Amino acid sequence: MGLSFCQLEKEHALAIITWHYSSPYDYYNVDAHTIQEVLHYLIDAKNDFWAILNLQGELEGYCSFGSDGQGPGGDYSTEALDIGMGIRPDLVGQGRGQQYAKAVVGHGTNQYRAQQLRVTIAEFNKRAQRIWARLGFKQVEKFTKIGNGEEFVVLTCAVQTVG
């Protein structure tokens, strides 16, 4: 699976805000009342979003590096590159998550020269937790997100141990 990355542009963001996941992953759907806000957030360069493209240049997902990958209420005092990732709904559940995650890690470490990586994942999303665990990430924290009471887990991994 050949993937490439480019800075997320408005056309990518317009596609992403229309993505709809089935339960329980509908948690990640964009609420109709916040579409414009999310659109501006995705294309704001300071939020560091990247489009994940296949060999034909089609959008398969997106990722972010930095504070977007954090959740209010978590302890982010240890230096690490925070990673966020989303995959197009029709591609979810096809056994390719680890390939996407590995490509995102490769892109992030090349761009940012990080020594430590970190992901924050909704506690219910066991599928995502397994993907990152297979790459060598270990859970270091569980917290309740400020604002909505959702449970999240934080996993970290040293760059040299990512498998």
Short mmCIF file of N, CA and C in Angstrom, two decimals, residues 2-65:
data_model
loop_
_atom_site.label_atom_id
_atom_site.label_comp_id
_atom_site.label_asym_id
_atom_site.label_seq_id
_atom_site.Cartn_x
_atom_site.Cartn_y
_atom_site.Cartn_z
N GLY A 2 0.98 1.92 -1.13
CA GLY A 2 1.78 3.12 -1.22
C GLY A 2 0.97 4.33 -0.78
N LEU A 3 1.50 5.06 0.18
CA LEU A 3 0.83 6.25 0.69
C LEU A 3 1.76 7.43 0.61
N SER A 4 1.18 8.61 0.41
CA SER A 4 1.95 9.84 0.45
C SER A 4 1.21 10.84 1.33
N PHE A 5 1.91 11.88 1.70
CA PHE A 5 1.36 12.89 2.60
C PHE A 5 1.52 14.27 1.97
N CYS A 6 0.52 15.11 2.15
CA CYS A 6 0.64 16.52 1.78
C CYS A 6 -0.13 17.34 2.80
N GLN A 7 0.23 18.61 2.92
CA GLN A 7 -0.50 19.48 3.84
C GLN A 7 -1.98 19.41 3.49
N LEU A 8 -2.81 19.31 4.50
CA LEU A 8 -4.25 19.20 4.28
C LEU A 8 -4.77 20.51 3.69
N GLU A 9 -5.48 20.40 2.59
CA GLU A 9 -6.03 21.57 1.91
C GLU A 9 -7.55 21.59 2.07
N LYS A 10 -8.15 22.69 1.63
CA LYS A 10 -9.60 22.87 1.81
C LYS A 10 -10.39 21.73 1.17
N GLU A 11 -9.98 21.27 -0.02
CA GLU A 11 -10.72 20.18 -0.68
C GLU A 11 -10.71 18.91 0.17
N HIS A 12 -9.58 18.63 0.85
CA HIS A 12 -9.51 17.47 1.73
C HIS A 12 -10.44 17.67 2.93
N ALA A 13 -10.38 18.86 3.52
CA ALA A 13 -11.20 19.15 4.70
C ALA A 13 -12.69 19.05 4.36
N LEU A 14 -13.07 19.52 3.18
CA LEU A 14 -14.47 19.44 2.76
C LEU A 14 -14.93 17.99 2.66
N ALA A 15 -14.05 17.11 2.24
CA ALA A 15 -14.38 15.68 2.19
C ALA A 15 -14.47 15.10 3.60
N ILE A 16 -13.50 15.41 4.44
CA ILE A 16 -13.43 14.85 5.80
C ILE A 16 -14.68 15.19 6.61
N ILE A 17 -15.17 16.42 6.50
CA ILE A 17 -16.32 16.80 7.33
C ILE A 17 -17.60 16.08 6.92
N THR A 18 -17.59 15.40 5.77
CA THR A 18 -18.77 14.63 5.34
C THR A 18 -18.68 13.16 5.75
N TRP A 19 -17.54 12.73 6.27
CA TRP A 19 -17.38 11.34 6.64
C TRP A 19 -18.31 10.99 7.79
N HIS A 20 -18.95 9.83 7.69
CA HIS A 20 -19.85 9.36 8.75
C HIS A 20 -19.52 7.92 9.11
N TYR A 21 -19.19 7.74 10.37
CA TYR A 21 -18.83 6.43 10.90
C TYR A 21 -20.04 5.79 11.57
N SER A 22 -20.10 4.47 11.53
CA SER A 22 -21.15 3.72 12.22
C SER A 22 -20.83 3.65 13.70
N SER A 23 -21.85 3.41 14.51
CA SER A 23 -21.69 3.27 15.95
C SER A 23 -20.75 2.10 16.24
N PRO A 24 -19.89 2.17 17.21
CA PRO A 24 -19.72 3.24 18.19
C PRO A 24 -18.78 4.35 17.71
N TYR A 25 -18.29 4.22 16.50
CA TYR A 25 -17.30 5.18 15.99
C TYR A 25 -17.93 6.48 15.51
N ASP A 26 -19.27 6.57 15.59
CA ASP A 26 -19.96 7.81 15.23
C ASP A 26 -19.55 8.95 16.16
N TYR A 27 -18.88 8.62 17.24
CA TYR A 27 -18.29 9.63 18.13
C TYR A 27 -17.40 10.59 17.33
N TYR A 28 -16.79 10.09 16.25
CA TYR A 28 -15.86 10.88 15.44
C TYR A 28 -16.54 11.67 14.33
N ASN A 29 -17.86 11.52 14.17
CA ASN A 29 -18.57 12.27 13.14
C ASN A 29 -18.59 13.76 13.48
N VAL A 30 -18.55 14.60 12.45
CA VAL A 30 -18.62 16.04 12.65
C VAL A 30 -20.08 16.43 12.84
N ASP A 31 -20.36 17.13 13.92
CA ASP A 31 -21.71 17.60 14.22
C ASP A 31 -22.09 18.70 13.22
N ALA A 32 -23.31 18.65 12.73
CA ALA A 32 -23.79 19.61 11.74
C ALA A 32 -23.65 21.05 12.22
N HIS A 33 -23.74 21.27 13.52
CA HIS A 33 -23.66 22.63 14.08
C HIS A 33 -22.23 23.17 14.11
N THR A 34 -21.25 22.29 13.93
CA THR A 34 -19.85 22.73 14.03
C THR A 34 -19.07 22.59 12.73
N ILE A 35 -19.76 22.36 11.62
CA ILE A 35 -19.08 22.10 10.35
C ILE A 35 -18.11 23.22 9.98
N GLN A 36 -18.55 24.46 10.03
CA GLN A 36 -17.68 25.58 9.63
C GLN A 36 -16.47 25.69 10.57
N GLU A 37 -16.72 25.52 11.85
CA GLU A 37 -15.63 25.59 12.83
C GLU A 37 -14.59 24.49 12.57
N VAL A 38 -15.06 23.27 12.33
CA VAL A 38 -14.16 22.15 12.06
C VAL A 38 -13.41 22.37 10.75
N LEU A 39 -14.09 22.85 9.74
CA LEU A 39 -13.46 23.13 8.45
C LEU A 39 -12.30 24.10 8.62
N HIS A 40 -12.53 25.20 9.32
CA HIS A 40 -11.47 26.19 9.54
C HIS A 40 -10.33 25.60 10.37
N TYR A 41 -10.67 24.79 11.36
CA TYR A 41 -9.66 24.17 12.21
C TYR A 41 -8.75 23.24 11.40
N LEU A 42 -9.36 22.43 10.53
CA LEU A 42 -8.58 21.48 9.73
C LEU A 42 -7.61 22.16 8.77
N ILE A 43 -7.99 23.29 8.21
CA ILE A 43 -7.13 23.94 7.20
C ILE A 43 -6.22 25.01 7.80
N ASP A 44 -6.33 25.26 9.09
CA ASP A 44 -5.44 26.22 9.75
C ASP A 44 -4.06 25.57 9.90
N ALA A 45 -3.06 26.13 9.25
CA ALA A 45 -1.72 25.54 9.22
C ALA A 45 -1.14 25.31 10.61
N LYS A 46 -1.50 26.14 11.58
CA LYS A 46 -0.93 25.97 12.93
C LYS A 46 -1.37 24.66 13.59
N ASN A 47 -2.45 24.05 13.08
CA ASN A 47 -2.92 22.78 13.64
C ASN A 47 -2.25 21.57 13.01
N ASP A 48 -1.45 21.79 11.98
CA ASP A 48 -0.55 20.78 11.40
C ASP A 48 -1.24 19.48 10.97
N PHE A 49 -2.27 19.63 10.14
CA PHE A 49 -2.96 18.47 9.57
C PHE A 49 -2.36 18.11 8.22
N TRP A 50 -2.30 16.81 7.97
CA TRP A 50 -1.77 16.27 6.72
C TRP A 50 -2.79 15.33 6.11
N ALA A 51 -2.91 15.36 4.80
CA ALA A 51 -3.75 14.41 4.07
C ALA A 51 -2.94 13.15 3.81
N ILE A 52 -3.58 12.00 3.94
CA ILE A 52 -2.97 10.72 3.59
C ILE A 52 -3.59 10.30 2.26
N LEU A 53 -2.74 10.20 1.24
CA LEU A 53 -3.21 9.92 -0.12
C LEU A 53 -2.70 8.58 -0.60
N ASN A 54 -3.53 7.89 -1.42
CA ASN A 54 -3.06 6.65 -2.04
C ASN A 54 -2.28 6.98 -3.31
N LEU A 55 -1.83 5.96 -4.02
CA LEU A 55 -1.01 6.17 -5.22
C LEU A 55 -1.74 6.94 -6.32
N GLN A 56 -3.07 6.90 -6.30
CA GLN A 56 -3.87 7.63 -7.29
C GLN A 56 -4.16 9.06 -6.83
N GLY A 57 -3.64 9.45 -5.68
CA GLY A 57 -3.87 10.79 -5.15
C GLY A 57 -5.20 10.96 -4.45
N GLU A 58 -5.88 9.84 -4.15
CA GLU A 58 -7.17 9.90 -3.48
C GLU A 58 -6.98 9.95 -1.96
N LEU A 59 -7.82 10.74 -1.32
CA LEU A 59 -7.77 10.90 0.12
C LEU A 59 -8.22 9.62 0.82
N GLU A 60 -7.35 9.04 1.64
CA GLU A 60 -7.70 7.85 2.42
C GLU A 60 -7.78 8.15 3.91
N GLY A 61 -7.20 9.26 4.32
CA GLY A 61 -7.23 9.60 5.73
C GLY A 61 -6.52 10.91 5.96
N TYR A 62 -6.31 11.20 7.22
CA TYR A 62 -5.59 12.42 7.60
C TYR A 62 -4.88 12.14 8.91
N CYS A 63 -3.92 12.98 9.21
CA CYS A 63 -3.22 12.87 10.48
C CYS A 63 -2.83 14.27 10.93
N SER A 64 -2.50 14.37 12.20
CA SER A 64 -2.03 15.64 12.75
C SER A 64 -0.88 15.35 13.70
N PHE A 65 -0.06 16.37 13.89
CA PHE A 65 1.08 16.26 14.80
C PHE A 65 1.07 17.48 15.70
#
